[in-house]
Amino acid sequence: MNAIRTTLLLISLTFVLASCNDNDDVIDDFGQEILITDDVDCCSVDEARQVYEFIRKQKEITSLTQDIDDKYRLRVFSPTGSLHTGYNDLYFVVTKIVSANYVKDIEIKSFTPIMSMSSGMEHSTPFSGSIDNFDNGLLAIRHGWVSFVMNTSDNGSWNLDFDIRILKAEEHFSLPIQVDALADGQKWISQFKVGEEAYHISLVNPTDWKVGTNDISAQVTAVAADKKTPYLPADKKFTIDITPSMPDMGYHSAPEGTPLTPDADGLYNGVVNFTMTGLWRLHLTVRDENGIVVAGGDDTDHGFSSLSLEVTL
Amino acid sequence: MLSLLIPILLISEPDTAETHIDINEVVVASSARGGGQKRSAKGVAASIDEHLAELNHVNLIRRGTYAMEPVVNNMQDERVSTTIDGMKIFYACTDKMDPVTSYVESSNLQSITLSSGLDGNPQATGNIGGSIDLRLRKVGFNAIKPIETQALASYETNGSVRMAEADVAISRDRLYTNLGLSFRKADNYKAGGNDEVAFSQFQKYNIFVNVGSRIASSDRVEASLIYDKATDVGYPALNMDVAKAEAVITSLSYKHNFADGFFLTNETKTYYNKIVHIMDDSHRPDVPIRMDMPGKSWTAGLYNLLNGQGERSQLQINYDIYYNYRHADMTMYAADSDWKMYMLTWPDVSTICTGVAASDDITLGNNHSLRVSTKVAWQQQHIGSDDGYQLLNVFFPHMKQTYHQTELRLAARYTLQYNKWKFGIGGGWGSRAPSITEGYGYYLNNTFDNYDYIGNPRLSNEEAFEGNLAVSFTSNRFTLSADANIFRFRHYIIGHVENRLSAMTIGANGVKVYGNIDHATIANAQVSLSARFTDNISWDGNVSYGYGADDDADALPIIAPVQYKTSVKYLRGGFSASVEISGASKQTRVATKYAETGSEAYLIAGANASYSHQFGNVGTILRLGIENAFDRNYSTYSDWNHLPQKGRNVYVSCSINI
C-alpha cells in the first residue's frame, strides 16, 4: 500500500534526443522506462532525471557494459562512446535491471589499465587515481579519467582491471579494451623528463577548443616506479608555457595566452589563443616552482620548443 | 549637382552636332576649384580608370590593368567617398582589388563628379580627401531624338584589349529608357621593352538598364539596374587573382518637381547593391600555400534630397540611411598535407549609418559668393560573427561587439571674382570613422610593406582640418589656374608594427595593428595653364605636387611626387588631334619608414586623333591614338610594388550613332 509507483516516462526526451542525435543505438538505450519506486538504493524522480540528463549527453562504451548477478547493470560512458589516445573522461553508472533506475551506493576500486606490448613489456598509463563522486547532484555517477599513452595496435593491446562494489555485492572485472588512435594532426599527450623522473602532460578535452581565446586544462602525471601501476597526478608543481604555432603556415604563432598552472585539485589551467582553424602545434616549456626551465624550452623545432602537443581545430 | 553638370556638358562642346554625339560620353567633372570638365581621348572605349585619370586631384593605385584604386588629394579609399548616383556601395575585397569604380562601365555613366576635400556630395560620409559620384546616364524625357542607338568597337594592340559596346536610348514624353551592353577582354600586356607582364589579363561584361516614367506632370519614377561581372582578372602586382567580381546595383527613385516657390525638386531614392568577389591563387605557379579569399558586401539604403533655389541661394538638404554587410574569409590549403585552415578576415560586420547633410551656395553680391556645406552622420557597427568577435578578443580583451561613431563635416568656401581674376579661399573640419579593415580586419596581408594588418576596434575617429586656396585668371586666349590645399589630421589612422605578434602570411615581415597617430599632414598643389594660340590650336599644361608627413615629420607612403602633363591640340570641324607629354620627377620624399622604395623619374609621350562625321542621321567617330610612343619601361609612385606600366600601345576605335 505504501508503494507509490511513479513511472517516469522519458519518451518525450527520447524524441528530443532522436532529433539531435543520429545514433540509433543510443536512442534505443534510453527508450526504456525508468521505474521509480521507493527503493532507497536508487534515485528519486528528481535525482534520476538529473542523472539521465547528464549521461544522455555522453555516449555509452557498450563494450564495457556488464551485468552483475542478473541484478545490476554496469554502464560506462565517455564523451565519444569510445576510448582514444590521450585524455578520456569516464562516467560509471549502475542500474538495477528490474527498474533501470540508478544505484547510488557504488564504488570502483583498483582501476588499472595495462598495455601488453608484443615485445612482452607491460605498462600502465596516466589515470586520475580514483573514480569518485564528482557532483553532489549526481549521486549515482562516478567519474574518473584515463589518458592512454598509445593506441591499440599490432604492437600491443590494452586491458582494464577494476573491482566494483554495488551495495553489498562485489565483483572483479578484467576487460580487454580498444583504444583508438587519434586522427592525424592530433597529439594530446606528451612525455617529458625532469632529471630521471618521467611525466606526462595530457590535454583535457581539446575537442572543445575553437578559434579565439580558450580556457584550457591539462593533467600532469608522474610515471610510477612500478610501470604496471597507473601513473597518478604528479606531486611536483610546474608552470608550463604554451606557444602555439602553425607548421603549415610557416610557423605562424598565435598571441601568447597564459601558462598552465595547477589549481588546488591539481588540474592545470591556462589560456591559449588560436587565430584560425587548422593544425596547431602547442610548444611547451616546463618550469619548476622556482621558474627554472626543467623540460622543453629549446628552440629546435623551427625556433620553438621541441616538447609539443598538437591539435587540429 | 545636376544643375552643375548640364552647363558643363553644353559648355564643353563648341558645336551642336558634336554635342549630340558626345552627350553620351562620360564627362569627368571636378566641382573643386580649378577643376573643369575633361574627357578621355578614348571616349566611351576608355575605362572608368582612364576617365578618372583625367581629373585633377586624382591619382590611381595600380595593382594590374583592371580595377585601379582612385586616390583623391593623395588619400586612399578610407578617406574618400565613392557613390553611384548618390548610392552607397562598398567593395568586397580585403585587398582592395575591387574599388567600387570597377563595378560600372563608361557607357553606364553620364559624368563623374569629384568634390575635393571635406565639401562632399550630399550622400558622402567620411570624405576627408574628397568624394566621387558616378552619375548614371539617363536620356530623360523628350530628347531631340526619340530613339538613339550607339555601337562602338575598339582595339588596343598592347594586350590586345578588345572592347565592344552597344546601347539604345528611347525618349518619349512620358517614358524614357536606356539599355546598354558592353564587353571588354584583355590578354597580358607588355611593359616597355616588350616585357610581357604575366597575370595582367581580364575580362568583363556589363549590362545596364534604366527606365523613367512620368506619372504626373511634375512627378517621375526612375529605376536603374547594373549587372557587372568581371572574370579571370589578373593582378600582377599581387599574389592573387580574381576568378569573379560580380555586382548587382539597383535603384528605384521618385522625384517631384515643385511648380513654384523656393523648392525645385525633391527626390527619394531607395537602392540595393550586392558585390561578390572571389579571389584565389589557383593559377599562380609558385606559392607557399594555396588560398581562397572570397568576400561579400551588400548595401541597402535610402536618401531624400531636397533642392531649393532662391534669388541668392541654392540650397540642398539631404537625409540618408544605409545598411551595409561585409564578410570575407580565407581558406588555406597546406602544401604537403590535407590540412585546410580557415580564417575569418572580415567578421560579418554590419554598419547602419544615417545622416543629414545641407549645403547652400549663397550669392553675396555681383562678384562674390559663399558656399557652405555640412553633414552629421551617426553609425553603428556590429560584429555579426561570434567567432570573429572571439578572434579579435584575443588582441582586444573586453572589446565590445557593437560600436557607435558620429561623423561630422563642415566646409565653407568664399569666392571672389575681380575682372579676369577669380580667388577662392576655403576651410573645413571633418571626421571619419575607421573603415572595416582598420577596425575589424584580421591578418590582412598588405603586399606593399609585406605586413599582416590587424584591425583595431578601439580606434578613435580620425579628424582633419582643411584649408584651401585657389586663384585663376581667364582671358580670351589664356587661362591660368592654381590651387593648393592642406589637411592637418588629428588621430591619423595608420598601421603600427606590433613585434609581439607573428605574421600569418608565409614570408611576411611581421604584423601591424592599426592605430591613431597624434597628427599628420597632407598637402597638394597644382598649377594649370592653357592657351589658345589660334582658333584651331591650343596648349594645356599642368603640374602638381603632393606632400605627406606623419607625426615625426617622416614621409607618408604613396604620396605623389612632381607630376606634369602638357599637350598641344589641334581642332578643326570634326577633326581633332593632340600630342601629349607627361611624366613625373623622381620621388624624393620616400616613406622608407612605411617600406616605400621610391619611384624613378619618367617621361612618356603619346598622340591621338579623332574624326567625327555626320552622314544624315548617322554620326560616326573614329579615334586613333598611341600611348607611351617610345616604349619606355617605367612605373609611377602609385604602381603597386613597382608594377611596370604598359609599353607602347596603339588604339583604334569606331563608334556609330543613329
Short mmCIF file of N, CA, C and O in Angstrom, two decimals, chain B residues 468-542:
data_model
loop_
_atom_site.label_atom_id
_atom_site.label_comp_id
_atom_site.label_asym_id
_atom_site.label_seq_id
_atom_site.Cartn_x
_atom_site.Cartn_y
_atom_site.Cartn_z
N ASN B 468 42.10 75.61 -48.03
CA ASN B 468 42.43 75.60 -49.45
C ASN B 468 42.36 76.99 -50.05
O ASN B 468 41.65 77.87 -49.54
N LEU B 469 43.13 77.16 -51.09
CA LEU B 469 43.23 78.43 -51.78
C LEU B 469 43.20 78.16 -53.27
O LEU B 469 43.76 77.16 -53.72
N ALA B 470 42.56 79.03 -54.01
CA ALA B 470 42.57 78.86 -55.47
C ALA B 470 42.60 80.23 -56.12
O ALA B 470 42.01 81.19 -55.60
N VAL B 471 43.31 80.31 -57.21
CA VAL B 471 43.31 81.56 -57.96
C VAL B 471 43.29 81.20 -59.44
O VAL B 471 43.89 80.21 -59.86
N SER B 472 42.53 81.98 -60.20
CA SER B 472 42.57 81.72 -61.64
C SER B 472 42.43 83.03 -62.39
O SER B 472 41.86 84.02 -61.90
N PHE B 473 43.01 83.01 -63.56
CA PHE B 473 42.96 84.16 -64.45
C PHE B 473 42.48 83.65 -65.79
O PHE B 473 43.01 82.68 -66.33
N THR B 474 41.48 84.31 -66.33
CA THR B 474 40.94 83.85 -67.61
C THR B 474 40.82 85.04 -68.56
O THR B 474 40.21 86.05 -68.23
N SER B 475 41.49 84.89 -69.70
CA SER B 475 41.26 85.88 -70.75
C SER B 475 40.81 85.12 -71.98
O SER B 475 40.63 83.91 -71.93
N ASN B 476 40.65 85.83 -73.06
CA ASN B 476 40.15 85.18 -74.28
C ASN B 476 40.97 83.98 -74.68
O ASN B 476 40.45 82.95 -75.06
N ARG B 477 42.26 84.14 -74.62
CA ARG B 477 43.12 83.10 -75.18
C ARG B 477 43.97 82.41 -74.12
O ARG B 477 44.78 81.56 -74.45
N PHE B 478 43.78 82.77 -72.90
CA PHE B 478 44.73 82.30 -71.89
C PHE B 478 44.03 82.04 -70.56
O PHE B 478 43.24 82.85 -70.11
N THR B 479 44.29 80.91 -70.00
CA THR B 479 43.74 80.61 -68.67
C THR B 479 44.85 80.08 -67.79
O THR B 479 45.63 79.22 -68.20
N LEU B 480 44.92 80.65 -66.61
CA LEU B 480 45.86 80.14 -65.62
C LEU B 480 45.07 79.83 -64.37
O LEU B 480 44.23 80.61 -63.96
N SER B 481 45.32 78.69 -63.81
CA SER B 481 44.67 78.45 -62.53
C SER B 481 45.64 77.72 -61.62
O SER B 481 46.47 76.92 -62.08
N ALA B 482 45.55 78.04 -60.37
CA ALA B 482 46.43 77.39 -59.39
C ALA B 482 45.60 77.13 -58.15
O ALA B 482 44.70 77.91 -57.81
N ASP B 483 45.83 76.00 -57.53
CA ASP B 483 45.16 75.78 -56.26
C ASP B 483 46.02 74.93 -55.35
O ASP B 483 46.90 74.20 -55.80
N ALA B 484 45.77 75.09 -54.10
CA ALA B 484 46.53 74.33 -53.11
C ALA B 484 45.62 74.01 -51.95
O ALA B 484 44.67 74.76 -51.66
N ASN B 485 45.87 72.88 -51.31
CA ASN B 485 45.12 72.59 -50.10
C ASN B 485 46.03 71.92 -49.09
O ASN B 485 47.09 71.39 -49.43
N ILE B 486 45.63 72.01 -47.87
CA ILE B 486 46.39 71.34 -46.81
C ILE B 486 45.41 70.71 -45.84
O ILE B 486 44.36 71.29 -45.52
N PHE B 487 45.73 69.49 -45.46
CA PHE B 487 44.90 68.76 -44.49
C PHE B 487 45.76 68.49 -43.27
O PHE B 487 46.82 67.88 -43.38
N ARG B 488 45.30 68.95 -42.15
CA ARG B 488 46.04 68.71 -40.92
C ARG B 488 45.20 67.71 -40.10
O ARG B 488 44.08 68.03 -39.69
N PHE B 489 45.73 66.53 -39.94
CA PHE B 489 44.99 65.46 -39.29
C PHE B 489 45.29 65.39 -37.80
O PHE B 489 46.39 65.65 -37.36
N ARG B 490 44.28 64.96 -37.08
CA ARG B 490 44.44 64.54 -35.70
C ARG B 490 43.98 63.09 -35.63
O ARG B 490 43.03 62.72 -36.32
N HIS B 491 44.64 62.26 -34.88
CA HIS B 491 44.30 60.84 -34.78
C HIS B 491 44.34 60.14 -36.13
O HIS B 491 43.49 59.31 -36.44
N TYR B 492 45.34 60.49 -36.93
CA TYR B 492 45.50 59.86 -38.25
C TYR B 492 45.65 58.35 -38.07
O TYR B 492 46.41 57.89 -37.22
N ILE B 493 44.92 57.59 -38.88
CA ILE B 493 44.92 56.12 -38.73
C ILE B 493 45.95 55.50 -39.68
O ILE B 493 45.92 55.73 -40.89
N ILE B 494 46.84 54.73 -39.10
CA ILE B 494 47.89 54.06 -39.89
C ILE B 494 48.35 52.83 -39.11
O ILE B 494 48.12 52.74 -37.90
N GLY B 495 48.96 51.86 -39.81
CA GLY B 495 49.41 50.63 -39.14
C GLY B 495 50.67 50.84 -38.33
O GLY B 495 51.57 51.58 -38.73
N HIS B 496 50.72 50.21 -37.16
CA HIS B 496 51.89 50.27 -36.29
C HIS B 496 52.46 48.86 -36.14
O HIS B 496 51.71 47.92 -35.89
N VAL B 497 53.76 48.74 -36.23
CA VAL B 497 54.38 47.43 -36.08
C VAL B 497 54.13 46.91 -34.67
O VAL B 497 54.31 47.65 -33.70
N GLU B 498 53.70 45.66 -34.59
CA GLU B 498 53.47 45.03 -33.28
C GLU B 498 54.40 43.82 -33.21
O GLU B 498 54.10 42.75 -33.76
N ASN B 499 55.53 44.02 -32.55
CA ASN B 499 56.57 42.97 -32.55
C ASN B 499 56.17 41.73 -31.77
O ASN B 499 56.78 40.68 -31.95
N ARG B 500 55.20 41.86 -30.89
CA ARG B 500 54.82 40.70 -30.10
C ARG B 500 54.02 39.67 -30.91
O ARG B 500 53.81 38.57 -30.47
N LEU B 501 53.57 40.09 -32.09
CA LEU B 501 52.72 39.19 -32.88
C LEU B 501 53.50 38.60 -34.04
O LEU B 501 54.43 39.21 -34.57
N SER B 502 53.08 37.41 -34.42
CA SER B 502 53.77 36.72 -35.50
C SER B 502 52.90 36.77 -36.75
O SER B 502 51.69 36.63 -36.70
N ALA B 503 53.55 36.97 -37.89
CA ALA B 503 52.82 37.10 -39.15
C ALA B 503 52.14 35.79 -39.48
O ALA B 503 52.62 34.71 -39.13
N MET B 504 51.00 35.90 -40.13
CA MET B 504 50.29 34.70 -40.56
C MET B 504 50.74 34.35 -41.97
O MET B 504 50.97 33.18 -42.29
N THR B 505 50.90 35.36 -42.81
CA THR B 505 51.28 35.11 -44.19
C THR B 505 52.73 34.63 -44.24
O THR B 505 53.61 35.25 -43.63
N ILE B 506 52.95 33.54 -44.95
CA ILE B 506 54.30 32.99 -45.02
C ILE B 506 55.20 34.00 -45.74
O ILE B 506 54.88 34.48 -46.81
N GLY B 507 56.29 34.35 -45.10
CA GLY B 507 57.24 35.28 -45.69
C GLY B 507 56.97 36.74 -45.36
O GLY B 507 57.73 37.61 -45.80
N ALA B 508 55.92 37.03 -44.62
CA ALA B 508 55.63 38.43 -44.28
C ALA B 508 56.64 38.94 -43.25
O ALA B 508 57.24 38.15 -42.50
N ASN B 509 56.80 40.26 -43.24
CA ASN B 509 57.79 40.86 -42.33
C ASN B 509 57.32 40.88 -40.88
O ASN B 509 58.13 40.98 -39.97
N GLY B 510 56.03 40.86 -40.68
CA GLY B 510 55.53 40.94 -39.32
C GLY B 510 54.08 41.37 -39.32
O GLY B 510 53.39 41.25 -40.33
N VAL B 511 53.65 41.86 -38.19
CA VAL B 511 52.24 42.24 -38.02
C VAL B 511 52.17 43.72 -37.68
O VAL B 511 52.97 44.22 -36.88
N LYS B 512 51.22 44.40 -38.31
CA LYS B 512 50.92 45.78 -37.92
C LYS B 512 49.47 45.82 -37.43
O LYS B 512 48.61 45.13 -37.96
N VAL B 513 49.26 46.63 -36.44
CA VAL B 513 47.92 46.86 -35.92
C VAL B 513 47.59 48.33 -36.19
O VAL B 513 48.44 49.20 -35.98
N TYR B 514 46.39 48.57 -36.67
CA TYR B 514 46.01 49.96 -36.94
C TYR B 514 45.95 50.75 -35.65
O TYR B 514 45.49 50.26 -34.62
N GLY B 515 46.42 51.96 -35.71
CA GLY B 515 46.38 52.83 -34.54
C GLY B 515 46.25 54.28 -34.98
O GLY B 515 46.37 54.60 -36.17
N ASN B 516 45.95 55.13 -34.03
CA ASN B 516 45.88 56.57 -34.30
C ASN B 516 47.24 57.18 -33.99
O ASN B 516 47.80 56.91 -32.93
N ILE B 517 47.77 57.96 -34.90
CA ILE B 517 48.93 58.76 -34.51
C ILE B 517 48.45 60.18 -34.23
O ILE B 517 47.40 60.59 -34.73
N ASP B 518 49.20 60.87 -33.42
CA ASP B 518 48.72 62.16 -32.92
C ASP B 518 48.33 63.11 -34.05
O ASP B 518 47.26 63.69 -34.03
N HIS B 519 49.20 63.25 -35.00
CA HIS B 519 48.87 64.16 -36.11
C HIS B 519 49.58 63.74 -37.38
O HIS B 519 50.55 62.97 -37.34
N ALA B 520 49.12 64.28 -38.49
CA ALA B 520 49.75 64.05 -39.79
C ALA B 520 49.31 65.19 -40.70
O ALA B 520 48.33 65.89 -40.40
N THR B 521 50.05 65.38 -41.76
CA THR B 521 49.75 66.48 -42.69
C THR B 521 49.80 65.95 -44.12
O THR B 521 50.71 65.21 -44.48
N ILE B 522 48.81 66.32 -44.89
CA ILE B 522 48.85 66.04 -46.33
C ILE B 522 48.52 67.35 -47.05
O ILE B 522 47.58 68.05 -46.67
N ALA B 523 49.34 67.69 -48.04
CA ALA B 523 49.11 68.93 -48.78
C ALA B 523 49.28 68.67 -50.27
O ALA B 523 50.01 67.77 -50.68
N ASN B 524 48.57 69.42 -51.05
CA ASN B 524 48.59 69.26 -52.50
C ASN B 524 48.59 70.62 -53.15
O ASN B 524 47.96 71.56 -52.65
N ALA B 525 49.31 70.73 -54.27
CA ALA B 525 49.29 71.99 -55.01
C ALA B 525 49.34 71.66 -56.48
O ALA B 525 49.94 70.67 -56.89
N GLN B 526 48.70 72.49 -57.28
CA GLN B 526 48.81 72.29 -58.72
C GLN B 526 48.58 73.58 -59.47
O GLN B 526 47.89 74.49 -59.00
N VAL B 527 49.21 73.65 -60.61
CA VAL B 527 49.08 74.82 -61.48
C VAL B 527 48.71 74.31 -62.87
O VAL B 527 49.32 73.35 -63.36
N SER B 528 47.72 74.94 -63.46
CA SER B 528 47.34 74.58 -64.83
C SER B 528 47.37 75.83 -65.70
O SER B 528 46.99 76.92 -65.24
N LEU B 529 47.80 75.64 -66.90
CA LEU B 529 47.85 76.74 -67.85
C LEU B 529 47.22 76.25 -69.14
O LEU B 529 47.45 75.10 -69.53
N SER B 530 46.44 77.10 -69.77
CA SER B 530 46.04 76.72 -71.12
C SER B 530 45.98 77.97 -71.98
O SER B 530 45.66 79.06 -71.49
N ALA B 531 46.32 77.77 -73.21
CA ALA B 531 46.37 78.91 -74.12
C ALA B 531 45.79 78.49 -75.46
O ALA B 531 45.98 77.35 -75.90
N ARG B 532 45.05 79.37 -76.05
CA ARG B 532 44.53 79.12 -77.39
C ARG B 532 45.30 80.03 -78.32
O ARG B 532 45.13 81.25 -78.31
N PHE B 533 46.22 79.43 -79.11
CA PHE B 533 47.07 80.27 -79.96
C PHE B 533 46.30 80.79 -81.14
O PHE B 533 46.41 81.95 -81.51
N THR B 534 45.54 79.91 -81.76
CA THR B 534 44.66 80.34 -82.86
C THR B 534 43.31 79.70 -82.54
O THR B 534 43.16 79.03 -81.53
N ASP B 535 42.38 79.87 -83.43
CA ASP B 535 41.09 79.23 -83.21
C ASP B 535 41.21 77.72 -83.22
O ASP B 535 40.35 77.02 -82.70
N ASN B 536 42.26 77.22 -83.85
CA ASN B 536 42.37 75.78 -84.02
C ASN B 536 43.40 75.13 -83.10
O ASN B 536 43.34 73.93 -82.88
N ILE B 537 44.34 75.90 -82.63
CA ILE B 537 45.44 75.28 -81.89
C ILE B 537 45.44 75.77 -80.44
O ILE B 537 45.38 76.97 -80.17
N SER B 538 45.47 74.80 -79.53
CA SER B 538 45.51 75.17 -78.12
C SER B 538 46.58 74.35 -77.41
O SER B 538 47.02 73.30 -77.90
N TRP B 539 46.95 74.86 -76.26
CA TRP B 539 48.00 74.19 -75.49
C TRP B 539 47.55 74.12 -74.03
O TRP B 539 46.97 75.06 -73.50
N ASP B 540 47.81 72.98 -73.40
CA ASP B 540 47.48 72.82 -71.98
C ASP B 540 48.71 72.32 -71.24
O ASP B 540 49.49 71.53 -71.78
N GLY B 541 48.83 72.75 -70.04
CA GLY B 541 49.92 72.24 -69.21
C GLY B 541 49.45 72.16 -67.77
O GLY B 541 48.60 72.93 -67.33
N ASN B 542 49.98 71.21 -67.06
CA ASN B 542 49.56 71.03 -65.66
C ASN B 542 50.72 70.43 -64.87
O ASN B 542 51.39 69.52 -65.34
#
